[in-house]
């Protein structure tokens, strides 16, 4: 066994050595390549402040969005050609026959009053209260050349009258990520059922969900329940935006599972809305709850 005095002496020696090497390392000059990489590329925000400014611009752009020009559109699919010729005037044609929409312009042409919104799925980084919500989820890959950032965002489109779609887009820069998400959201468009399913309301308006419905993605289970008129959307904040664009005004909800991972909560909410249309309902139920599909009475 080594005596305590010897041990302390040895420890001091090691500490001194470590200090000497640390000083040497700090004196080493930084390589030129690394310095060059630190200058930001065009359109690629690296600083926290820049990203915030960029986000504001992007949100504004989404709200402005120019009118869709049907004449300039050159359809590539048979469904698109029919839409442009005016043979198909309702998006229900594709949704009822389960024809896959492969061009976002089809949705633009058939549902002219679409509203687009980007949801907060990301987190701001840094000190001083970092972790605030952002529309871009930033991730980085460590490589030999340095950190390679990637941006992802979650878009939702809807006409506030029975039609809704969500999409997730990921890219090396912010603007293409947004475009991908919006495109995907338009291709994922669905129609939902609405009615007055609350037992005490009975107003016959189409302000809530017609029956209790559940959606599940990952560990998250989200249940939507009919509520009487005037209740509002009693649900997580980002899900409110989805339901508002879908045209639902009152709802009660319940979630289970890892609801801190925002993405799965939002997808579970969309899944619940998808399940609304998959339940079989009888004609007498349709009459009693005043169920409508999309923005019109379902054909029997
Ligand atoms: Zn009601």
PDB file of C-alpha atoms and ligand atoms in Angstrom:
ATOM      1  CA  UNK A   1       0.000   0.000   0.000  1.00  0.00           C
ATOM      2  CA  UNK A   2       1.274   3.487  -0.932  1.00  0.00           C
ATOM      3  CA  UNK A   3       1.477   5.969   1.903  1.00  0.00           C
ATOM      4  CA  UNK A   4      -0.756   9.027   1.779  1.00  0.00           C
ATOM      5  CA  UNK A   5       2.229  11.449   1.441  1.00  0.00           C
ATOM      6  CA  UNK A   6       3.537   9.590  -1.602  1.00  0.00           C
ATOM      7  CA  UNK A   7       0.061   9.519  -3.119  1.00  0.00           C
ATOM      8  CA  UNK A   8      -0.408  13.301  -2.744  1.00  0.00           C
ATOM      9  CA  UNK A   9       3.007  13.979  -4.273  1.00  0.00           C
ATOM     10  CA  UNK A  10       2.155  11.793  -7.275  1.00  0.00           C
ATOM     11  CA  UNK A  11      -1.206  13.558  -7.691  1.00  0.00           C
ATOM     12  CA  UNK A  12       0.463  16.988  -7.723  1.00  0.00           C
ATOM     13  CA  UNK A  13       2.895  15.825 -10.407  1.00  0.00           C
ATOM     14  CA  UNK A  14       0.065  14.617 -12.637  1.00  0.00           C
ATOM     15  CA  UNK A  15      -1.857  17.876 -12.181  1.00  0.00           C
ATOM     16  CA  UNK A  16       1.181  19.923 -13.144  1.00  0.00           C
ATOM     17  CA  UNK A  17       1.687  17.834 -16.267  1.00  0.00           C
ATOM     18  CA  UNK A  18      -1.953  18.262 -17.295  1.00  0.00           C
ATOM     19  CA  UNK A  19      -1.710  22.014 -16.853  1.00  0.00           C
ATOM     20  CA  UNK A  20       1.376  22.180 -19.079  1.00  0.00           C
ATOM     21  CA  UNK A  21      -0.290  20.243 -21.911  1.00  0.00           C
ATOM     22  CA  UNK A  22      -3.430  22.370 -21.666  1.00  0.00           C
ATOM     23  CA  UNK A  23      -1.394  25.561 -22.113  1.00  0.00           C
ATOM     24  CA  UNK A  24       0.341  24.097 -25.160  1.00  0.00           C
ATOM     25  CA  UNK A  25      -2.984  23.164 -26.752  1.00  0.00           C
ATOM     26  CA  UNK A  26      -4.462  26.599 -26.295  1.00  0.00           C
ATOM     27  CA  UNK A  27      -1.452  28.162 -28.030  1.00  0.00           C
ATOM     28  CA  UNK A  28      -2.030  26.101 -31.172  1.00  0.00           C
ATOM     29  CA  UNK A  29      -3.188  28.300 -34.062  1.00  0.00           C
ATOM     30  CA  UNK A  30      -6.701  27.759 -35.446  1.00  0.00           C
ATOM     31  CA  UNK A  31      -6.711  26.237 -38.911  1.00  0.00           C
ATOM     32  CA  UNK A  32      -7.730  28.499 -41.754  1.00  0.00           C
ATOM     33  CA  UNK A  33     -10.374  26.058 -42.976  1.00  0.00           C
ATOM     34  CA  UNK A  34     -12.272  26.247 -39.704  1.00  0.00           C
ATOM     35  CA  UNK A  35     -12.325  30.032 -39.810  1.00  0.00           C
ATOM     36  CA  UNK A  36     -13.793  29.992 -43.312  1.00  0.00           C
ATOM     37  CA  UNK A  37     -16.582  27.617 -42.302  1.00  0.00           C
ATOM     38  CA  UNK A  38     -17.750  29.937 -39.557  1.00  0.00           C
ATOM     39  CA  UNK A  39     -18.876  32.630 -42.021  1.00  0.00           C
ATOM     40  CA  UNK A  40     -22.575  31.992 -42.660  1.00  0.00           C
ATOM     41  CA  UNK A  41     -23.809  31.017 -46.114  1.00  0.00           C
ATOM     42  CA  UNK A  42     -26.467  33.044 -47.865  1.00  0.00           C
ATOM     43  CA  UNK A  43     -29.966  32.385 -46.525  1.00  0.00           C
ATOM     44  CA  UNK A  44     -28.610  30.162 -43.793  1.00  0.00           C
ATOM     45  CA  UNK A  45     -29.036  31.671 -40.371  1.00  0.00           C
ATOM     46  CA  UNK A  46     -26.524  30.574 -37.748  1.00  0.00           C
ATOM     47  CA  UNK A  47     -27.159  33.041 -34.960  1.00  0.00           C
ATOM     48  CA  UNK A  48     -30.192  32.852 -32.731  1.00  0.00           C
ATOM     49  CA  UNK A  49     -31.303  36.389 -33.528  1.00  0.00           C
ATOM     50  CA  UNK A  50     -31.062  35.799 -37.260  1.00  0.00           C
ATOM     51  CA  UNK A  51     -33.273  32.724 -37.080  1.00  0.00           C
ATOM     52  CA  UNK A  52     -35.903  34.686 -35.165  1.00  0.00           C
ATOM     53  CA  UNK A  53     -35.936  37.450 -37.765  1.00  0.00           C
ATOM     54  CA  UNK A  54     -36.021  34.915 -40.591  1.00  0.00           C
ATOM     55  CA  UNK A  55     -38.948  33.156 -38.960  1.00  0.00           C
ATOM     56  CA  UNK A  56     -40.953  36.353 -38.787  1.00  0.00           C
ATOM     57  CA  UNK A  57     -40.370  36.967 -42.495  1.00  0.00           C
ATOM     58  CA  UNK A  58     -41.346  33.393 -43.344  1.00  0.00           C
ATOM     59  CA  UNK A  59     -44.567  33.530 -41.318  1.00  0.00           C
ATOM     60  CA  UNK A  60     -45.501  36.798 -43.023  1.00  0.00           C
ATOM     61  CA  UNK A  61     -44.832  35.285 -46.454  1.00  0.00           C
ATOM     62  CA  UNK A  62     -47.109  32.347 -45.648  1.00  0.00           C
ATOM     63  CA  UNK A  63     -49.924  34.715 -44.670  1.00  0.00           C
ATOM     64  CA  UNK A  64     -49.595  36.838 -47.815  1.00  0.00           C
ATOM     65  CA  UNK A  65     -49.386  34.031 -50.456  1.00  0.00           C
ATOM     66  CA  UNK A  66     -50.323  35.084 -53.962  1.00  0.00           C
ATOM     67  CA  UNK A  67     -53.499  33.923 -55.696  1.00  0.00           C
ATOM     68  CA  UNK A  68     -53.340  30.591 -57.510  1.00  0.00           C
ATOM     69  CA  UNK A  69     -53.075  30.992 -61.292  1.00  0.00           C
ATOM     70  CA  UNK A  70     -54.969  28.197 -62.962  1.00  0.00           C
ATOM     71  CA  UNK A  71     -53.926  29.246 -66.489  1.00  0.00           C
ATOM     72  CA  UNK A  72     -50.209  28.963 -65.775  1.00  0.00           C
ATOM     73  CA  UNK A  73     -50.550  25.499 -64.274  1.00  0.00           C
ATOM     74  CA  UNK A  74     -49.428  22.573 -66.440  1.00  0.00           C
ATOM     75  CA  UNK A  75     -51.030  19.414 -64.999  1.00  0.00           C
ATOM     76  CA  UNK A  76     -49.108  16.153 -65.171  1.00  0.00           C
ATOM     77  CA  UNK A  77     -51.587  13.580 -63.854  1.00  0.00           C
ATOM     78  CA  UNK A  78     -54.916  12.518 -65.388  1.00  0.00           C
ATOM     79  CA  UNK A  79     -56.741  13.840 -62.327  1.00  0.00           C
ATOM     80  CA  UNK A  80     -54.985  17.186 -62.753  1.00  0.00           C
ATOM     81  CA  UNK A  81     -55.951  17.410 -66.437  1.00  0.00           C
ATOM     82  CA  UNK A  82     -59.617  16.751 -65.579  1.00  0.00           C
ATOM     83  CA  UNK A  83     -59.509  19.438 -62.877  1.00  0.00           C
ATOM     84  CA  UNK A  84     -58.043  21.989 -65.269  1.00  0.00           C
ATOM     85  CA  UNK A  85     -60.614  21.194 -67.979  1.00  0.00           C
ATOM     86  CA  UNK A  86     -63.389  21.742 -65.469  1.00  0.00           C
ATOM     87  CA  UNK A  87     -64.655  18.134 -65.541  1.00  0.00           C
ATOM     88  CA  UNK A  88     -64.123  17.843 -61.787  1.00  0.00           C
ATOM     89  CA  UNK A  89     -65.326  20.689 -59.621  1.00  0.00           C
ATOM     90  CA  UNK A  90     -65.140  19.152 -56.149  1.00  0.00           C
ATOM     91  CA  UNK A  91     -62.248  17.629 -54.232  1.00  0.00           C
ATOM     92  CA  UNK A  92     -64.730  15.009 -52.959  1.00  0.00           C
ATOM     93  CA  UNK A  93     -64.407  13.239 -56.331  1.00  0.00           C
ATOM     94  CA  UNK A  94     -60.848  12.218 -55.487  1.00  0.00           C
ATOM     95  CA  UNK A  95     -61.422  11.707 -51.750  1.00  0.00           C
ATOM     96  CA  UNK A  96     -64.509   9.457 -52.144  1.00  0.00           C
ATOM     97  CA  UNK A  97     -62.847   7.254 -54.772  1.00  0.00           C
ATOM     98  CA  UNK A  98     -59.568   7.198 -52.829  1.00  0.00           C
ATOM     99  CA  UNK A  99     -57.651   8.576 -55.811  1.00  0.00           C
ATOM    100  CA  UNK A 100     -54.302   9.810 -54.625  1.00  0.00           C
ATOM    101  CA  UNK A 101     -53.685  13.498 -55.212  1.00  0.00           C
ATOM    102  CA  UNK A 102     -50.148  13.870 -56.554  1.00  0.00           C
ATOM    103  CA  UNK A 103     -50.182  17.573 -57.449  1.00  0.00           C
ATOM    104  CA  UNK A 104     -50.713  20.280 -54.817  1.00  0.00           C
ATOM    105  CA  UNK A 105     -52.213  22.515 -57.530  1.00  0.00           C
ATOM    106  CA  UNK A 106     -55.290  20.227 -57.668  1.00  0.00           C
ATOM    107  CA  UNK A 107     -56.128  21.196 -54.075  1.00  0.00           C
ATOM    108  CA  UNK A 108     -55.376  24.860 -54.818  1.00  0.00           C
ATOM    109  CA  UNK A 109     -57.826  24.809 -57.731  1.00  0.00           C
ATOM    110  CA  UNK A 110     -60.626  22.899 -55.987  1.00  0.00           C
ATOM    111  CA  UNK A 111     -60.450  24.556 -52.542  1.00  0.00           C
ATOM    112  CA  UNK A 112     -59.798  28.245 -53.225  1.00  0.00           C
ATOM    113  CA  UNK A 113     -60.115  29.545 -49.634  1.00  0.00           C
ATOM    114  CA  UNK A 114     -57.264  27.571 -48.069  1.00  0.00           C
ATOM    115  CA  UNK A 115     -55.477  29.024 -45.052  1.00  0.00           C
ATOM    116  CA  UNK A 116     -51.925  27.919 -44.265  1.00  0.00           C
ATOM    117  CA  UNK A 117     -50.302  27.936 -40.857  1.00  0.00           C
ATOM    118  CA  UNK A 118     -46.972  26.753 -39.482  1.00  0.00           C
ATOM    119  CA  UNK A 119     -47.049  25.131 -36.072  1.00  0.00           C
ATOM    120  CA  UNK A 120     -44.493  25.451 -33.275  1.00  0.00           C
ATOM    121  CA  UNK A 121     -42.641  22.161 -33.220  1.00  0.00           C
ATOM    122  CA  UNK A 122     -39.146  23.494 -32.513  1.00  0.00           C
ATOM    123  CA  UNK A 123     -37.280  25.002 -29.634  1.00  0.00           C
ATOM    124  CA  UNK A 124     -34.989  28.025 -29.411  1.00  0.00           C
ATOM    125  CA  UNK A 125     -31.526  27.187 -28.182  1.00  0.00           C
ATOM    126  CA  UNK A 126     -29.125  29.142 -25.981  1.00  0.00           C
ATOM    127  CA  UNK A 127     -29.054  30.580 -22.505  1.00  0.00           C
ATOM    128  CA  UNK A 128     -31.377  33.145 -20.906  1.00  0.00           C
ATOM    129  CA  UNK A 129     -34.614  31.254 -21.155  1.00  0.00           C
ATOM    130  CA  UNK A 130     -33.782  29.146 -24.184  1.00  0.00           C
ATOM    131  CA  UNK A 131     -36.297  26.517 -25.100  1.00  0.00           C
ATOM    132  CA  UNK A 132     -38.968  28.931 -26.268  1.00  0.00           C
ATOM    133  CA  UNK A 133     -41.214  27.615 -29.017  1.00  0.00           C
ATOM    134  CA  UNK A 134     -40.203  28.099 -32.635  1.00  0.00           C
ATOM    135  CA  UNK A 135     -41.718  27.009 -35.929  1.00  0.00           C
ATOM    136  CA  UNK A 136     -38.447  25.403 -37.052  1.00  0.00           C
ATOM    137  CA  UNK A 137     -37.035  22.359 -35.366  1.00  0.00           C
ATOM    138  CA  UNK A 138     -33.254  22.693 -35.682  1.00  0.00           C
ATOM    139  CA  UNK A 139     -31.032  19.666 -35.677  1.00  0.00           C
ATOM    140  CA  UNK A 140     -27.345  19.224 -36.407  1.00  0.00           C
ATOM    141  CA  UNK A 141     -25.166  16.467 -37.735  1.00  0.00           C
ATOM    142  CA  UNK A 142     -21.551  16.441 -36.579  1.00  0.00           C
ATOM    143  CA  UNK A 143     -19.145  15.926 -39.473  1.00  0.00           C
ATOM    144  CA  UNK A 144     -15.431  16.422 -40.100  1.00  0.00           C
ATOM    145  CA  UNK A 145     -16.137  19.745 -41.825  1.00  0.00           C
ATOM    146  CA  UNK A 146     -18.183  21.025 -38.913  1.00  0.00           C
ATOM    147  CA  UNK A 147     -21.823  21.013 -37.813  1.00  0.00           C
ATOM    148  CA  UNK A 148     -24.341  20.568 -40.614  1.00  0.00           C
ATOM    149  CA  UNK A 149     -27.673  22.128 -39.549  1.00  0.00           C
ATOM    150  CA  UNK A 150     -31.062  20.957 -40.763  1.00  0.00           C
ATOM    151  CA  UNK A 151     -34.455  22.626 -40.403  1.00  0.00           C
ATOM    152  CA  UNK A 152     -37.837  20.946 -40.109  1.00  0.00           C
ATOM    153  CA  UNK A 153     -41.302  22.475 -39.879  1.00  0.00           C
ATOM    154  CA  UNK A 154     -44.926  21.382 -39.576  1.00  0.00           C
ATOM    155  CA  UNK A 155     -47.543  22.930 -41.853  1.00  0.00           C
ATOM    156  CA  UNK A 156     -51.311  22.744 -41.680  1.00  0.00           C
ATOM    157  CA  UNK A 157     -53.747  23.802 -44.419  1.00  0.00           C
ATOM    158  CA  UNK A 158     -57.497  24.025 -44.124  1.00  0.00           C
ATOM    159  CA  UNK A 159     -60.520  25.995 -45.343  1.00  0.00           C
ATOM    160  CA  UNK A 160     -62.153  26.272 -41.865  1.00  0.00           C
ATOM    161  CA  UNK A 161     -65.065  24.348 -43.346  1.00  0.00           C
ATOM    162  CA  UNK A 162     -64.459  20.615 -43.174  1.00  0.00           C
ATOM    163  CA  UNK A 163     -61.222  20.136 -45.097  1.00  0.00           C
ATOM    164  CA  UNK A 164     -57.822  19.803 -43.454  1.00  0.00           C
ATOM    165  CA  UNK A 165     -54.316  18.546 -44.232  1.00  0.00           C
ATOM    166  CA  UNK A 166     -51.003  18.420 -42.362  1.00  0.00           C
ATOM    167  CA  UNK A 167     -47.433  17.979 -43.593  1.00  0.00           C
ATOM    168  CA  UNK A 168     -43.901  17.765 -42.279  1.00  0.00           C
ATOM    169  CA  UNK A 169     -40.946  19.146 -44.261  1.00  0.00           C
ATOM    170  CA  UNK A 170     -37.234  18.926 -43.619  1.00  0.00           C
ATOM    171  CA  UNK A 171     -34.360  20.580 -45.466  1.00  0.00           C
ATOM    172  CA  UNK A 172     -30.890  22.062 -45.090  1.00  0.00           C
ATOM    173  CA  UNK A 173     -32.421  25.545 -45.242  1.00  0.00           C
ATOM    174  CA  UNK A 174     -35.574  27.119 -43.876  1.00  0.00           C
ATOM    175  CA  UNK A 175     -37.457  28.162 -47.032  1.00  0.00           C
ATOM    176  CA  UNK A 176     -37.336  24.778 -48.831  1.00  0.00           C
ATOM    177  CA  UNK A 177     -38.394  23.083 -45.587  1.00  0.00           C
ATOM    178  CA  UNK A 178     -41.487  25.296 -45.469  1.00  0.00           C
ATOM    179  CA  UNK A 179     -42.294  24.631 -49.141  1.00  0.00           C
ATOM    180  CA  UNK A 180     -41.983  20.869 -48.642  1.00  0.00           C
ATOM    181  CA  UNK A 181     -44.225  20.963 -45.573  1.00  0.00           C
ATOM    182  CA  UNK A 182     -46.957  23.005 -47.308  1.00  0.00           C
ATOM    183  CA  UNK A 183     -46.830  20.796 -50.407  1.00  0.00           C
ATOM    184  CA  UNK A 184     -47.123  17.680 -48.255  1.00  0.00           C
ATOM    185  CA  UNK A 185     -49.993  19.187 -46.277  1.00  0.00           C
ATOM    186  CA  UNK A 186     -51.947  19.834 -49.495  1.00  0.00           C
ATOM    187  CA  UNK A 187     -51.398  16.273 -50.715  1.00  0.00           C
ATOM    188  CA  UNK A 188     -52.572  14.903 -47.341  1.00  0.00           C
ATOM    189  CA  UNK A 189     -55.905  16.734 -47.466  1.00  0.00           C
ATOM    190  CA  UNK A 190     -58.904  14.933 -45.893  1.00  0.00           C
ATOM    191  CA  UNK A 191     -62.517  15.795 -45.186  1.00  0.00           C
ATOM    192  CA  UNK A 192     -63.941  15.468 -41.727  1.00  0.00           C
ATOM    193  CA  UNK A 193     -67.353  14.878 -40.168  1.00  0.00           C
ATOM    194  CA  UNK A 194     -68.951  17.529 -38.012  1.00  0.00           C
ATOM    195  CA  UNK A 195     -72.230  17.697 -36.173  1.00  0.00           C
ATOM    196  CA  UNK A 196     -73.762  18.336 -32.774  1.00  0.00           C
ATOM    197  CA  UNK A 197     -72.896  15.261 -30.774  1.00  0.00           C
ATOM    198  CA  UNK A 198     -73.295  16.693 -27.283  1.00  0.00           C
ATOM    199  CA  UNK A 199     -76.148  15.103 -25.328  1.00  0.00           C
ATOM    200  CA  UNK A 200     -77.202  18.345 -23.675  1.00  0.00           C
ATOM    201  CA  UNK A 201     -76.787  20.764 -26.561  1.00  0.00           C
ATOM    202  CA  UNK A 202     -79.049  19.522 -29.323  1.00  0.00           C
ATOM    203  CA  UNK A 203     -78.839  22.796 -31.249  1.00  0.00           C
ATOM    204  CA  UNK A 204     -78.541  20.984 -34.560  1.00  0.00           C
ATOM    205  CA  UNK A 205     -75.622  23.157 -35.671  1.00  0.00           C
ATOM    206  CA  UNK A 206     -72.337  21.705 -36.916  1.00  0.00           C
ATOM    207  CA  UNK A 207     -70.012  23.150 -34.288  1.00  0.00           C
ATOM    208  CA  UNK A 208     -68.374  20.067 -32.746  1.00  0.00           C
ATOM    209  CA  UNK A 209     -67.486  16.433 -33.435  1.00  0.00           C
ATOM    210  CA  UNK A 210     -70.507  14.139 -33.859  1.00  0.00           C
ATOM    211  CA  UNK A 211     -69.126  11.418 -31.556  1.00  0.00           C
ATOM    212  CA  UNK A 212     -66.136  10.568 -29.380  1.00  0.00           C
ATOM    213  CA  UNK A 213     -63.112   9.642 -31.452  1.00  0.00           C
ATOM    214  CA  UNK A 214     -59.524   8.640 -30.671  1.00  0.00           C
ATOM    215  CA  UNK A 215     -56.233   8.998 -32.535  1.00  0.00           C
ATOM    216  CA  UNK A 216     -52.956   7.327 -31.733  1.00  0.00           C
ATOM    217  CA  UNK A 217     -49.400   8.013 -32.916  1.00  0.00           C
ATOM    218  CA  UNK A 218     -46.402   6.626 -31.041  1.00  0.00           C
ATOM    219  CA  UNK A 219     -47.284   6.578 -27.364  1.00  0.00           C
ATOM    220  CA  UNK A 220     -49.690   9.510 -27.623  1.00  0.00           C
ATOM    221  CA  UNK A 221     -53.403   8.768 -27.450  1.00  0.00           C
ATOM    222  CA  UNK A 222     -55.638  11.759 -28.075  1.00  0.00           C
ATOM    223  CA  UNK A 223     -59.398  11.657 -27.633  1.00  0.00           C
ATOM    224  CA  UNK A 224     -61.793  14.271 -28.998  1.00  0.00           C
ATOM    225  CA  UNK A 225     -65.181  14.526 -27.339  1.00  0.00           C
ATOM    226  CA  UNK A 226     -68.284  16.501 -28.362  1.00  0.00           C
ATOM    227  CA  UNK A 227     -68.940  19.648 -26.333  1.00  0.00           C
ATOM    228  CA  UNK A 228     -71.917  22.025 -26.085  1.00  0.00           C
ATOM    229  CA  UNK A 229     -71.955  25.339 -27.921  1.00  0.00           C
ATOM    230  CA  UNK A 230     -69.740  28.032 -26.414  1.00  0.00           C
ATOM    231  CA  UNK A 231     -67.234  25.648 -24.841  1.00  0.00           C
ATOM    232  CA  UNK A 232     -64.345  26.567 -27.131  1.00  0.00           C
ATOM    233  CA  UNK A 233     -61.430  24.304 -27.961  1.00  0.00           C
ATOM    234  CA  UNK A 234     -60.343  22.696 -24.702  1.00  0.00           C
ATOM    235  CA  UNK A 235     -57.167  21.128 -26.075  1.00  0.00           C
ATOM    236  CA  UNK A 236     -53.410  21.687 -26.406  1.00  0.00           C
ATOM    237  CA  UNK A 237     -52.540  25.016 -28.043  1.00  0.00           C
ATOM    238  CA  UNK A 238     -51.080  23.780 -31.333  1.00  0.00           C
ATOM    239  CA  UNK A 239     -53.910  21.269 -31.766  1.00  0.00           C
ATOM    240  CA  UNK A 240     -56.314  24.206 -31.442  1.00  0.00           C
ATOM    241  CA  UNK A 241     -54.863  25.616 -34.654  1.00  0.00           C
ATOM    242  CA  UNK A 242     -55.494  22.333 -36.478  1.00  0.00           C
ATOM    243  CA  UNK A 243     -59.096  22.068 -35.253  1.00  0.00           C
ATOM    244  CA  UNK A 244     -59.780  25.732 -36.014  1.00  0.00           C
ATOM    245  CA  UNK A 245     -58.643  25.287 -39.615  1.00  0.00           C
ATOM    246  CA  UNK A 246     -60.778  22.133 -39.823  1.00  0.00           C
ATOM    247  CA  UNK A 247     -63.850  24.129 -38.811  1.00  0.00           C
ATOM    248  CA  UNK A 248     -64.501  22.666 -35.343  1.00  0.00           C
ATOM    249  CA  UNK A 249     -65.450  25.288 -32.756  1.00  0.00           C
ATOM    250  CA  UNK A 250     -66.140  23.360 -29.535  1.00  0.00           C
ATOM    251  CA  UNK A 251     -64.405  20.243 -28.259  1.00  0.00           C
ATOM    252  CA  UNK A 252     -63.284  18.512 -25.097  1.00  0.00           C
ATOM    253  CA  UNK A 253     -60.162  16.397 -25.149  1.00  0.00           C
ATOM    254  CA  UNK A 254     -57.993  13.981 -23.257  1.00  0.00           C
ATOM    255  CA  UNK A 255     -54.406  12.923 -23.920  1.00  0.00           C
ATOM    256  CA  UNK A 256     -52.254  10.093 -22.692  1.00  0.00           C
ATOM    257  CA  UNK A 257     -48.598   9.210 -23.256  1.00  0.00           C
ATOM    258  CA  UNK A 258     -45.536  11.319 -23.995  1.00  0.00           C
ATOM    259  CA  UNK A 259     -47.289  14.563 -24.851  1.00  0.00           C
ATOM    260  CA  UNK A 260     -44.136  16.645 -24.470  1.00  0.00           C
ATOM    261  CA  UNK A 261     -43.000  15.440 -27.907  1.00  0.00           C
ATOM    262  CA  UNK A 262     -45.149  17.913 -29.789  1.00  0.00           C
ATOM    263  CA  UNK A 263     -44.956  16.217 -33.179  1.00  0.00           C
ATOM    264  CA  UNK A 264     -46.719  13.043 -32.056  1.00  0.00           C
ATOM    265  CA  UNK A 265     -49.476  15.031 -30.337  1.00  0.00           C
ATOM    266  CA  UNK A 266     -50.189  16.922 -33.558  1.00  0.00           C
ATOM    267  CA  UNK A 267     -50.150  13.742 -35.635  1.00  0.00           C
ATOM    268  CA  UNK A 268     -52.445  12.014 -33.124  1.00  0.00           C
ATOM    269  CA  UNK A 269     -54.856  14.947 -33.426  1.00  0.00           C
ATOM    270  CA  UNK A 270     -54.851  14.545 -37.222  1.00  0.00           C
ATOM    271  CA  UNK A 271     -55.259  10.782 -36.825  1.00  0.00           C
ATOM    272  CA  UNK A 272     -58.356  11.341 -34.673  1.00  0.00           C
ATOM    273  CA  UNK A 273     -59.836  13.577 -37.389  1.00  0.00           C
ATOM    274  CA  UNK A 274     -59.054  10.864 -39.972  1.00  0.00           C
ATOM    275  CA  UNK A 275     -60.909   8.309 -37.844  1.00  0.00           C
ATOM    276  CA  UNK A 276     -64.036  10.517 -37.837  1.00  0.00           C
ATOM    277  CA  UNK A 277     -64.780   9.600 -41.440  1.00  0.00           C
ATOM    278  CA  UNK A 278     -63.970   5.909 -41.042  1.00  0.00           C
ATOM    279  CA  UNK A 279     -66.753   5.152 -38.551  1.00  0.00           C
ATOM    280  CA  UNK A 280     -69.894   3.725 -40.172  1.00  0.00           C
ATOM    281  CA  UNK A 281     -73.025   5.695 -39.272  1.00  0.00           C
ATOM    282  CA  UNK A 282     -76.667   4.939 -39.923  1.00  0.00           C
ATOM    283  CA  UNK A 283     -79.004   7.308 -41.690  1.00  0.00           C
ATOM    284  CA  UNK A 284     -81.050   7.944 -38.533  1.00  0.00           C
ATOM    285  CA  UNK A 285     -77.858   8.917 -36.659  1.00  0.00           C
ATOM    286  CA  UNK A 286     -76.933  11.295 -39.457  1.00  0.00           C
ATOM    287  CA  UNK A 287     -80.347  12.947 -39.109  1.00  0.00           C
ATOM    288  CA  UNK A 288     -80.287  13.039 -35.298  1.00  0.00           C
ATOM    289  CA  UNK A 289     -76.784  14.503 -34.920  1.00  0.00           C
ATOM    290  CA  UNK A 290     -76.993  16.577 -38.108  1.00  0.00           C
ATOM    291  CA  UNK A 291     -73.734  15.120 -39.415  1.00  0.00           C
ATOM    292  CA  UNK A 292     -72.087  16.735 -42.420  1.00  0.00           C
ATOM    293  CA  UNK A 293     -69.054  15.446 -44.310  1.00  0.00           C
ATOM    294  CA  UNK A 294     -66.711  18.153 -45.549  1.00  0.00           C
ATOM    295  CA  UNK A 295     -69.108  21.023 -46.172  1.00  0.00           C
ATOM    296  CA  UNK A 296     -72.162  19.156 -47.417  1.00  0.00           C
ATOM    297  CA  UNK A 297     -74.652  16.458 -46.367  1.00  0.00           C
ATOM    298  CA  UNK A 298     -73.366  12.931 -47.048  1.00  0.00           C
ATOM    299  CA  UNK A 299     -74.951  11.218 -50.047  1.00  0.00           C
ATOM    300  CA  UNK A 300     -76.782   8.018 -49.144  1.00  0.00           C
TER     301      UNK A 300
HETATM  302 ZN1  LIG B   1     -74.918  21.856 -30.443  1.00  0.00          ZN
END
